[in-house]
Amino acid sequence: MLRVGLTGGIGSGKSAVARRLVERGAMLIDADQLAREVVAPGTDGLAEVVATFSDRVLDAEGALDRAALGELVFADESARRRLEAIIHGRVRTRTAELTAAAPPDAVLVNDVPLLAEVGLAPAYHLVVVVQTGVETRLARLARDRGMSRAEAQRRIAAQADDARRAAVADVLLTNEGTLDQLHAAVDALWRDRLVPFENNVRHRRAVRMTQVRLAEPDPTWPQQYARLAARIRHAIGPSDLRIDHIGSTAVAGLAAKDVIDIQLSVPSLAEADGELAERLADAGFPAVPGQWWDSPRPAGSGRWEKRLHGSADPARPVNLHVRVTGSPGWRYALLMRDHLRADPDQRAAYLVLKRELAASAPDSGSYATAKDPWFDEEHLRAEEWAARTGWRP
């Protein structure tokens, strides 16, 4: 199934997004609802809350008085953390049960208000963040929940700020307009990304770019890599295999195909198959069919075998190169990246070459082959640089 994490600050309109996704066909797990269930009357969760905060957090019927509890914890960080320790583990257990019961073709949306705060982003195939300006949120909280401005400000301050949530966002939905505008954005996300993404994950199908289109340097490429790497790390854990951002998107200021190249280091190619390949596929990085290798440098020294995985996400192509630690291809990928980062002249020369070839050899195969002569020479320059500077991978 496709697992989507949905989050946003209080008053952002996250619940409206969740409702629209359910209307389109998603299955929803609402962390707030589960948080209420695990402290319902008669539960051990409620008993532990009372033992921690006293019976003043109960109403006349013996149920949890959420307003009274909120007054205690939102003004006291240590109290809030004690409450979270009681609730979060129980919510995770219940979430796992509901996830296990979901059909295999589900688009499963986890509505988690504190997704960024508790570090859950790598557990999802995709994270959607609803972002709305603070003043708009304050007005909504006063209108819809009757909160005073001071209380609403306290609630907002107790959560992650916009920058922290944006750092984990694969999709950032801005909700400053009308409900119809928000629905249109959600519908496009569902149609163009979530449905094909789920289909690709289920069928173990990687998205491949066949035409070369150079994108101007994107300062967010490193942040996109970081999210992908965290997802890969979560999928293969508890392994401590090395993961690196390589290729042109790892070199600041260099135009490139909008494909994130990642290198996963393994002890042997035999270990790249089997369980590791399945874990990567489950996380949205299926193997690309066929045999894969890199062109050796210098030419004629035998092909450098590897495994290649891609991304099932139609909006975020990835080349995940699985190479043996210390192998020639593994070392070469890191050396080329670091030399181009360090040498502005060669970086500029490479950019000129890329633009020329993208215009004359627009398909991926011929584009890659046409770069070989330049890289044969660049390899020699990079090795000289490595010897002179003491570079190590």
PDB file of C-alpha atoms in Angstrom, residues 31-272:
ATOM      1  CA  ALA A  31      -3.878  10.238  15.091  1.00  0.00           C
ATOM      2  CA  ASP A  32      -6.004  12.754  17.010  1.00  0.00           C
ATOM      3  CA  GLN A  33      -8.949  10.362  16.957  1.00  0.00           C
ATOM      4  CA  LEU A  34      -6.753   7.504  18.113  1.00  0.00           C
ATOM      5  CA  ALA A  35      -5.337   9.731  20.845  1.00  0.00           C
ATOM      6  CA  ARG A  36      -8.900  10.169  22.115  1.00  0.00           C
ATOM      7  CA  GLU A  37      -9.627   6.450  21.915  1.00  0.00           C
ATOM      8  CA  VAL A  38      -6.597   5.398  23.964  1.00  0.00           C
ATOM      9  CA  VAL A  39      -7.662   7.636  26.870  1.00  0.00           C
ATOM     10  CA  ALA A  40     -11.380   6.872  26.702  1.00  0.00           C
ATOM     11  CA  PRO A  41     -13.158   5.937  29.960  1.00  0.00           C
ATOM     12  CA  GLY A  42     -12.105   2.534  31.194  1.00  0.00           C
ATOM     13  CA  THR A  43      -8.778   2.436  29.356  1.00  0.00           C
ATOM     14  CA  ASP A  44      -5.398   1.979  30.985  1.00  0.00           C
ATOM     15  CA  GLY A  45      -4.333   5.113  29.102  1.00  0.00           C
ATOM     16  CA  LEU A  46      -6.826   7.237  31.024  1.00  0.00           C
ATOM     17  CA  ALA A  47      -5.787   5.604  34.273  1.00  0.00           C
ATOM     18  CA  GLU A  48      -2.174   6.556  33.651  1.00  0.00           C
ATOM     19  CA  VAL A  49      -3.133  10.156  32.756  1.00  0.00           C
ATOM     20  CA  VAL A  50      -5.037  10.478  36.045  1.00  0.00           C
ATOM     21  CA  ALA A  51      -2.154   8.947  37.994  1.00  0.00           C
ATOM     22  CA  THR A  52       0.195  11.489  36.422  1.00  0.00           C
ATOM     23  CA  PHE A  53      -1.931  14.662  36.513  1.00  0.00           C
ATOM     24  CA  SER A  54      -4.537  13.868  39.221  1.00  0.00           C
ATOM     25  CA  ASP A  55      -8.311  13.575  38.874  1.00  0.00           C
ATOM     26  CA  ARG A  56      -8.660  17.295  38.206  1.00  0.00           C
ATOM     27  CA  VAL A  57      -8.294  16.379  34.494  1.00  0.00           C
ATOM     28  CA  LEU A  58     -11.600  14.414  34.670  1.00  0.00           C
ATOM     29  CA  ASP A  59     -15.060  15.832  34.072  1.00  0.00           C
ATOM     30  CA  ALA A  60     -18.140  15.108  36.157  1.00  0.00           C
ATOM     31  CA  GLU A  61     -18.810  11.842  34.261  1.00  0.00           C
ATOM     32  CA  GLY A  62     -15.268  10.547  34.755  1.00  0.00           C
ATOM     33  CA  ALA A  63     -14.160  11.168  31.170  1.00  0.00           C
ATOM     34  CA  LEU A  64     -11.063  13.136  30.254  1.00  0.00           C
ATOM     35  CA  ASP A  65     -11.597  16.890  30.396  1.00  0.00           C
ATOM     36  CA  ARG A  66      -9.445  17.820  27.441  1.00  0.00           C
ATOM     37  CA  ALA A  67      -9.718  21.550  28.063  1.00  0.00           C
ATOM     38  CA  ALA A  68      -8.500  21.163  31.650  1.00  0.00           C
ATOM     39  CA  LEU A  69      -5.671  18.893  30.534  1.00  0.00           C
ATOM     40  CA  GLY A  70      -4.756  21.345  27.787  1.00  0.00           C
ATOM     41  CA  GLU A  71      -4.455  24.172  30.282  1.00  0.00           C
ATOM     42  CA  LEU A  72      -1.923  22.084  32.194  1.00  0.00           C
ATOM     43  CA  VAL A  73       0.256  20.779  29.389  1.00  0.00           C
ATOM     44  CA  PHE A  74       0.373  23.512  26.759  1.00  0.00           C
ATOM     45  CA  ALA A  75       1.886  25.965  29.240  1.00  0.00           C
ATOM     46  CA  ASP A  76       4.388  23.427  30.613  1.00  0.00           C
ATOM     47  CA  GLU A  77       6.745  21.618  28.236  1.00  0.00           C
ATOM     48  CA  SER A  78       7.736  18.936  30.759  1.00  0.00           C
ATOM     49  CA  ALA A  79       4.068  18.192  31.451  1.00  0.00           C
ATOM     50  CA  ARG A  80       3.376  17.986  27.735  1.00  0.00           C
ATOM     51  CA  ARG A  81       6.197  15.513  27.276  1.00  0.00           C
ATOM     52  CA  ARG A  82       4.864  13.338  30.106  1.00  0.00           C
ATOM     53  CA  LEU A  83       1.474  13.299  28.403  1.00  0.00           C
ATOM     54  CA  GLU A  84       3.026  12.456  25.034  1.00  0.00           C
ATOM     55  CA  ALA A  85       4.906   9.555  26.625  1.00  0.00           C
ATOM     56  CA  ILE A  86       1.587   8.134  27.839  1.00  0.00           C
ATOM     57  CA  ILE A  87      -0.304   8.564  24.571  1.00  0.00           C
ATOM     58  CA  HIS A  88       2.148   8.183  21.677  1.00  0.00           C
ATOM     59  CA  GLY A  89       3.124   4.563  22.242  1.00  0.00           C
ATOM     60  CA  ARG A  90      -0.506   3.512  22.435  1.00  0.00           C
ATOM     61  CA  VAL A  91      -1.345   5.460  19.290  1.00  0.00           C
ATOM     62  CA  ARG A  92       1.556   3.818  17.424  1.00  0.00           C
ATOM     63  CA  THR A  93       0.337   0.367  18.454  1.00  0.00           C
ATOM     64  CA  ARG A  94      -3.199   1.078  17.274  1.00  0.00           C
ATOM     65  CA  THR A  95      -1.904   2.630  14.040  1.00  0.00           C
ATOM     66  CA  ALA A  96       0.098  -0.524  13.301  1.00  0.00           C
ATOM     67  CA  GLU A  97      -3.020  -2.645  13.823  1.00  0.00           C
ATOM     68  CA  LEU A  98      -5.101  -0.531  11.428  1.00  0.00           C
ATOM     69  CA  THR A  99      -2.307  -0.467   8.852  1.00  0.00           C
ATOM     70  CA  ALA A 100      -1.989  -4.249   8.934  1.00  0.00           C
ATOM     71  CA  ALA A 101      -5.733  -4.525   8.277  1.00  0.00           C
ATOM     72  CA  ALA A 102      -5.716  -2.175   5.259  1.00  0.00           C
ATOM     73  CA  PRO A 103      -6.102  -3.651   1.746  1.00  0.00           C
ATOM     74  CA  PRO A 104      -2.899  -3.985  -0.300  1.00  0.00           C
ATOM     75  CA  ASP A 105      -3.987  -1.379  -2.862  1.00  0.00           C
ATOM     76  CA  ALA A 106      -4.889   1.292  -0.309  1.00  0.00           C
ATOM     77  CA  VAL A 107      -3.685   4.866  -0.287  1.00  0.00           C
ATOM     78  CA  LEU A 108      -3.341   5.030   3.483  1.00  0.00           C
ATOM     79  CA  VAL A 109      -3.236   8.576   4.848  1.00  0.00           C
ATOM     80  CA  ASN A 110      -1.941   9.033   8.380  1.00  0.00           C
ATOM     81  CA  ASP A 111      -3.143  12.375   9.754  1.00  0.00           C
ATOM     82  CA  VAL A 112      -0.456  13.125  12.359  1.00  0.00           C
ATOM     83  CA  PRO A 113      -0.345  16.637  13.858  1.00  0.00           C
ATOM     84  CA  LEU A 114       3.088  16.077  15.443  1.00  0.00           C
ATOM     85  CA  LEU A 115       4.655  14.182  12.541  1.00  0.00           C
ATOM     86  CA  ALA A 116       7.620  16.555  12.250  1.00  0.00           C
ATOM     87  CA  GLU A 117       8.090  16.883  15.998  1.00  0.00           C
ATOM     88  CA  VAL A 118       8.393  13.148  16.671  1.00  0.00           C
ATOM     89  CA  GLY A 119      10.502  12.288  13.600  1.00  0.00           C
ATOM     90  CA  LEU A 120       8.002  10.067  11.778  1.00  0.00           C
ATOM     91  CA  ALA A 121       8.556  11.400   8.238  1.00  0.00           C
ATOM     92  CA  PRO A 122      10.920   8.621   7.019  1.00  0.00           C
ATOM     93  CA  ALA A 123       8.270   5.985   7.769  1.00  0.00           C
ATOM     94  CA  TYR A 124       6.039   7.202   4.910  1.00  0.00           C
ATOM     95  CA  HIS A 125       6.355   6.984   1.145  1.00  0.00           C
ATOM     96  CA  LEU A 126       5.311  10.636   0.939  1.00  0.00           C
ATOM     97  CA  VAL A 127       4.761  13.459   3.411  1.00  0.00           C
ATOM     98  CA  VAL A 128       2.160  16.155   2.697  1.00  0.00           C
ATOM     99  CA  VAL A 129       2.321  19.344   4.755  1.00  0.00           C
ATOM    100  CA  VAL A 130      -0.512  21.877   4.831  1.00  0.00           C
ATOM    101  CA  GLN A 131       0.943  25.337   5.377  1.00  0.00           C
ATOM    102  CA  THR A 132      -1.018  28.429   6.287  1.00  0.00           C
ATOM    103  CA  GLY A 133       0.082  31.811   7.623  1.00  0.00           C
ATOM    104  CA  VAL A 134      -0.121  32.356  11.375  1.00  0.00           C
ATOM    105  CA  GLU A 135      -2.612  35.214  11.171  1.00  0.00           C
ATOM    106  CA  THR A 136      -4.962  33.113   9.063  1.00  0.00           C
ATOM    107  CA  ARG A 137      -4.647  30.250  11.543  1.00  0.00           C
ATOM    108  CA  LEU A 138      -5.347  32.540  14.498  1.00  0.00           C
ATOM    109  CA  ALA A 139      -8.494  33.827  12.801  1.00  0.00           C
ATOM    110  CA  ARG A 140      -9.689  30.295  12.048  1.00  0.00           C
ATOM    111  CA  LEU A 141      -9.074  29.094  15.602  1.00  0.00           C
ATOM    112  CA  ALA A 142     -11.080  32.011  16.979  1.00  0.00           C
ATOM    113  CA  ARG A 143     -13.895  31.481  14.459  1.00  0.00           C
ATOM    114  CA  ASP A 144     -14.112  27.679  14.474  1.00  0.00           C
ATOM    115  CA  ARG A 145     -13.011  26.722  17.994  1.00  0.00           C
ATOM    116  CA  GLY A 146     -13.738  29.837  20.002  1.00  0.00           C
ATOM    117  CA  MET A 147     -10.130  30.151  21.167  1.00  0.00           C
ATOM    118  CA  SER A 148      -8.797  33.374  22.558  1.00  0.00           C
ATOM    119  CA  ARG A 149      -5.874  34.843  20.648  1.00  0.00           C
ATOM    120  CA  ALA A 150      -3.528  34.137  23.569  1.00  0.00           C
ATOM    121  CA  GLU A 151      -4.586  30.475  23.795  1.00  0.00           C
ATOM    122  CA  ALA A 152      -4.306  30.015  20.027  1.00  0.00           C
ATOM    123  CA  GLN A 153      -0.824  31.536  20.062  1.00  0.00           C
ATOM    124  CA  ARG A 154       0.216  29.150  22.842  1.00  0.00           C
ATOM    125  CA  ARG A 155      -1.065  26.175  20.871  1.00  0.00           C
ATOM    126  CA  ILE A 156       0.769  27.279  17.736  1.00  0.00           C
ATOM    127  CA  ALA A 157       4.007  27.941  19.652  1.00  0.00           C
ATOM    128  CA  ALA A 158       3.865  24.441  21.177  1.00  0.00           C
ATOM    129  CA  GLN A 159       4.123  22.849  17.713  1.00  0.00           C
ATOM    130  CA  ALA A 160       6.904  22.807  15.137  1.00  0.00           C
ATOM    131  CA  ASP A 161       7.294  26.009  13.146  1.00  0.00           C
ATOM    132  CA  ASP A 162       6.698  26.249   9.403  1.00  0.00           C
ATOM    133  CA  ALA A 163      10.379  25.776   8.541  1.00  0.00           C
ATOM    134  CA  ARG A 164      10.620  22.522  10.491  1.00  0.00           C
ATOM    135  CA  ARG A 165       7.506  21.114   8.874  1.00  0.00           C
ATOM    136  CA  ALA A 166       8.590  22.259   5.410  1.00  0.00           C
ATOM    137  CA  ALA A 167      11.884  20.393   5.877  1.00  0.00           C
ATOM    138  CA  VAL A 168      10.022  17.061   5.955  1.00  0.00           C
ATOM    139  CA  ALA A 169       7.526  17.952   3.199  1.00  0.00           C
ATOM    140  CA  ASP A 170       7.555  16.175  -0.134  1.00  0.00           C
ATOM    141  CA  VAL A 171       4.384  18.098  -0.966  1.00  0.00           C
ATOM    142  CA  LEU A 172       3.637  21.549   0.455  1.00  0.00           C
ATOM    143  CA  LEU A 173      -0.023  22.547   0.129  1.00  0.00           C
ATOM    144  CA  THR A 174      -0.563  26.249   0.775  1.00  0.00           C
ATOM    145  CA  ASN A 175      -4.024  26.895   2.188  1.00  0.00           C
ATOM    146  CA  GLU A 176      -4.599  30.644   2.090  1.00  0.00           C
ATOM    147  CA  GLY A 177      -7.479  30.704  -0.390  1.00  0.00           C
ATOM    148  CA  THR A 178     -10.972  29.276  -0.655  1.00  0.00           C
ATOM    149  CA  LEU A 179     -12.071  25.746   0.143  1.00  0.00           C
ATOM    150  CA  ASP A 180     -12.664  25.158  -3.577  1.00  0.00           C
ATOM    151  CA  GLN A 181      -9.066  26.120  -4.304  1.00  0.00           C
ATOM    152  CA  LEU A 182      -7.824  23.736  -1.627  1.00  0.00           C
ATOM    153  CA  HIS A 183      -9.992  20.929  -3.014  1.00  0.00           C
ATOM    154  CA  ALA A 184      -8.627  21.533  -6.519  1.00  0.00           C
ATOM    155  CA  ALA A 185      -5.060  21.223  -5.236  1.00  0.00           C
ATOM    156  CA  VAL A 186      -5.882  18.030  -3.345  1.00  0.00           C
ATOM    157  CA  ASP A 187      -7.650  16.543  -6.359  1.00  0.00           C
ATOM    158  CA  ALA A 188      -4.618  17.211  -8.559  1.00  0.00           C
ATOM    159  CA  LEU A 189      -2.330  15.617  -5.964  1.00  0.00           C
ATOM    160  CA  TRP A 190      -4.567  12.553  -5.818  1.00  0.00           C
ATOM    161  CA  ARG A 191      -4.872  12.172  -9.585  1.00  0.00           C
ATOM    162  CA  ASP A 192      -1.355  13.016 -10.697  1.00  0.00           C
ATOM    163  CA  ARG A 193       0.756  11.652  -7.862  1.00  0.00           C
ATOM    164  CA  LEU A 194      -0.887   9.491  -5.227  1.00  0.00           C
ATOM    165  CA  VAL A 195      -2.832   7.115  -7.497  1.00  0.00           C
ATOM    166  CA  PRO A 196       0.078   6.384  -9.887  1.00  0.00           C
ATOM    167  CA  PHE A 197       2.508   6.236  -6.950  1.00  0.00           C
ATOM    168  CA  GLU A 198       0.412   3.537  -5.254  1.00  0.00           C
ATOM    169  CA  ASN A 199       0.162   1.597  -8.490  1.00  0.00           C
ATOM    170  CA  ASN A 200       3.922   1.762  -9.009  1.00  0.00           C
ATOM    171  CA  VAL A 201       4.685   0.642  -5.447  1.00  0.00           C
ATOM    172  CA  ARG A 202       2.288  -2.295  -5.703  1.00  0.00           C
ATOM    173  CA  HIS A 203       3.708  -3.424  -9.055  1.00  0.00           C
ATOM    174  CA  ARG A 204       7.346  -2.743  -8.128  1.00  0.00           C
ATOM    175  CA  ARG A 205       7.696  -0.275 -11.003  1.00  0.00           C
ATOM    176  CA  ALA A 206      10.328   2.477 -11.062  1.00  0.00           C
ATOM    177  CA  VAL A 207       9.817   5.781 -12.861  1.00  0.00           C
ATOM    178  CA  ARG A 208      12.424   6.264 -15.589  1.00  0.00           C
ATOM    179  CA  MET A 209      13.234   9.419 -17.568  1.00  0.00           C
ATOM    180  CA  THR A 210      13.905   8.638 -21.219  1.00  0.00           C
ATOM    181  CA  GLN A 211      14.374  12.202 -22.477  1.00  0.00           C
ATOM    182  CA  VAL A 212      17.112  14.557 -21.307  1.00  0.00           C
ATOM    183  CA  ARG A 213      15.825  17.894 -20.059  1.00  0.00           C
ATOM    184  CA  LEU A 214      18.289  19.942 -18.066  1.00  0.00           C
ATOM    185  CA  ALA A 215      16.871  21.842 -15.109  1.00  0.00           C
ATOM    186  CA  GLU A 216      18.501  24.942 -13.711  1.00  0.00           C
ATOM    187  CA  PRO A 217      20.291  24.449 -10.385  1.00  0.00           C
ATOM    188  CA  ASP A 218      17.762  23.813  -7.638  1.00  0.00           C
ATOM    189  CA  PRO A 219      18.891  24.792  -4.132  1.00  0.00           C
ATOM    190  CA  THR A 220      16.416  22.288  -2.688  1.00  0.00           C
ATOM    191  CA  TRP A 221      18.079  19.240  -4.289  1.00  0.00           C
ATOM    192  CA  PRO A 222      20.205  18.553  -1.167  1.00  0.00           C
ATOM    193  CA  GLN A 223      17.111  18.764   1.046  1.00  0.00           C
ATOM    194  CA  GLN A 224      15.226  16.441  -1.289  1.00  0.00           C
ATOM    195  CA  TYR A 225      18.139  14.013  -1.115  1.00  0.00           C
ATOM    196  CA  ALA A 226      18.130  14.189   2.692  1.00  0.00           C
ATOM    197  CA  ARG A 227      14.460  13.167   2.826  1.00  0.00           C
ATOM    198  CA  LEU A 228      15.032  10.312   0.393  1.00  0.00           C
ATOM    199  CA  ALA A 229      18.123   9.128   2.269  1.00  0.00           C
ATOM    200  CA  ALA A 230      16.229   9.159   5.563  1.00  0.00           C
ATOM    201  CA  ARG A 231      13.514   7.039   3.941  1.00  0.00           C
ATOM    202  CA  ILE A 232      16.089   4.583   2.627  1.00  0.00           C
ATOM    203  CA  ARG A 233      17.818   4.474   6.017  1.00  0.00           C
ATOM    204  CA  HIS A 234      14.506   3.713   7.710  1.00  0.00           C
ATOM    205  CA  ALA A 235      13.761   0.954   5.187  1.00  0.00           C
ATOM    206  CA  ILE A 236      17.074  -0.872   5.573  1.00  0.00           C
ATOM    207  CA  GLY A 237      17.495  -0.325   9.327  1.00  0.00           C
ATOM    208  CA  PRO A 238      19.059  -1.323  11.603  1.00  0.00           C
ATOM    209  CA  SER A 239      21.813  -1.630   8.994  1.00  0.00           C
ATOM    210  CA  ASP A 240      24.444   1.124   9.025  1.00  0.00           C
ATOM    211  CA  LEU A 241      25.131   1.006   5.279  1.00  0.00           C
ATOM    212  CA  ARG A 242      26.573   4.230   3.894  1.00  0.00           C
ATOM    213  CA  ILE A 243      24.333   6.469   1.774  1.00  0.00           C
ATOM    214  CA  ASP A 244      25.671   9.357  -0.354  1.00  0.00           C
ATOM    215  CA  HIS A 245      24.262  12.061  -2.604  1.00  0.00           C
ATOM    216  CA  ILE A 246      26.148  11.786  -5.906  1.00  0.00           C
ATOM    217  CA  GLY A 247      25.810  13.014  -9.474  1.00  0.00           C
ATOM    218  CA  SER A 248      25.119  16.496 -10.768  1.00  0.00           C
ATOM    219  CA  THR A 249      22.358  17.365  -8.296  1.00  0.00           C
ATOM    220  CA  ALA A 250      24.981  16.942  -5.544  1.00  0.00           C
ATOM    221  CA  VAL A 251      27.136  19.712  -7.041  1.00  0.00           C
ATOM    222  CA  ALA A 252      25.953  23.205  -6.163  1.00  0.00           C
ATOM    223  CA  GLY A 253      25.316  25.508  -9.126  1.00  0.00           C
ATOM    224  CA  LEU A 254      25.313  22.756 -11.743  1.00  0.00           C
ATOM    225  CA  ALA A 255      22.356  22.362 -14.097  1.00  0.00           C
ATOM    226  CA  ALA A 256      21.208  18.767 -14.261  1.00  0.00           C
ATOM    227  CA  LYS A 257      18.467  16.372 -15.159  1.00  0.00           C
ATOM    228  CA  ASP A 258      15.950  16.630 -12.340  1.00  0.00           C
ATOM    229  CA  VAL A 259      16.861  13.188 -11.039  1.00  0.00           C
ATOM    230  CA  ILE A 260      18.381  12.636  -7.603  1.00  0.00           C
ATOM    231  CA  ASP A 261      21.321  10.224  -7.792  1.00  0.00           C
ATOM    232  CA  ILE A 262      22.005   8.291  -4.602  1.00  0.00           C
ATOM    233  CA  GLN A 263      24.674   5.722  -3.837  1.00  0.00           C
ATOM    234  CA  LEU A 264      23.998   2.926  -1.358  1.00  0.00           C
ATOM    235  CA  SER A 265      27.144   1.091  -0.254  1.00  0.00           C
ATOM    236  CA  VAL A 266      26.936  -2.660   0.329  1.00  0.00           C
ATOM    237  CA  PRO A 267      29.534  -5.277   1.364  1.00  0.00           C
ATOM    238  CA  SER A 268      28.797  -7.397  -1.737  1.00  0.00           C
ATOM    239  CA  LEU A 269      26.344  -7.472  -4.628  1.00  0.00           C
ATOM    240  CA  ALA A 270      24.951 -10.725  -3.254  1.00  0.00           C
ATOM    241  CA  GLU A 271      23.783  -8.706  -0.242  1.00  0.00           C
ATOM    242  CA  ALA A 272      22.184  -6.165  -2.580  1.00  0.00           C
TER     243      ALA A 272
END
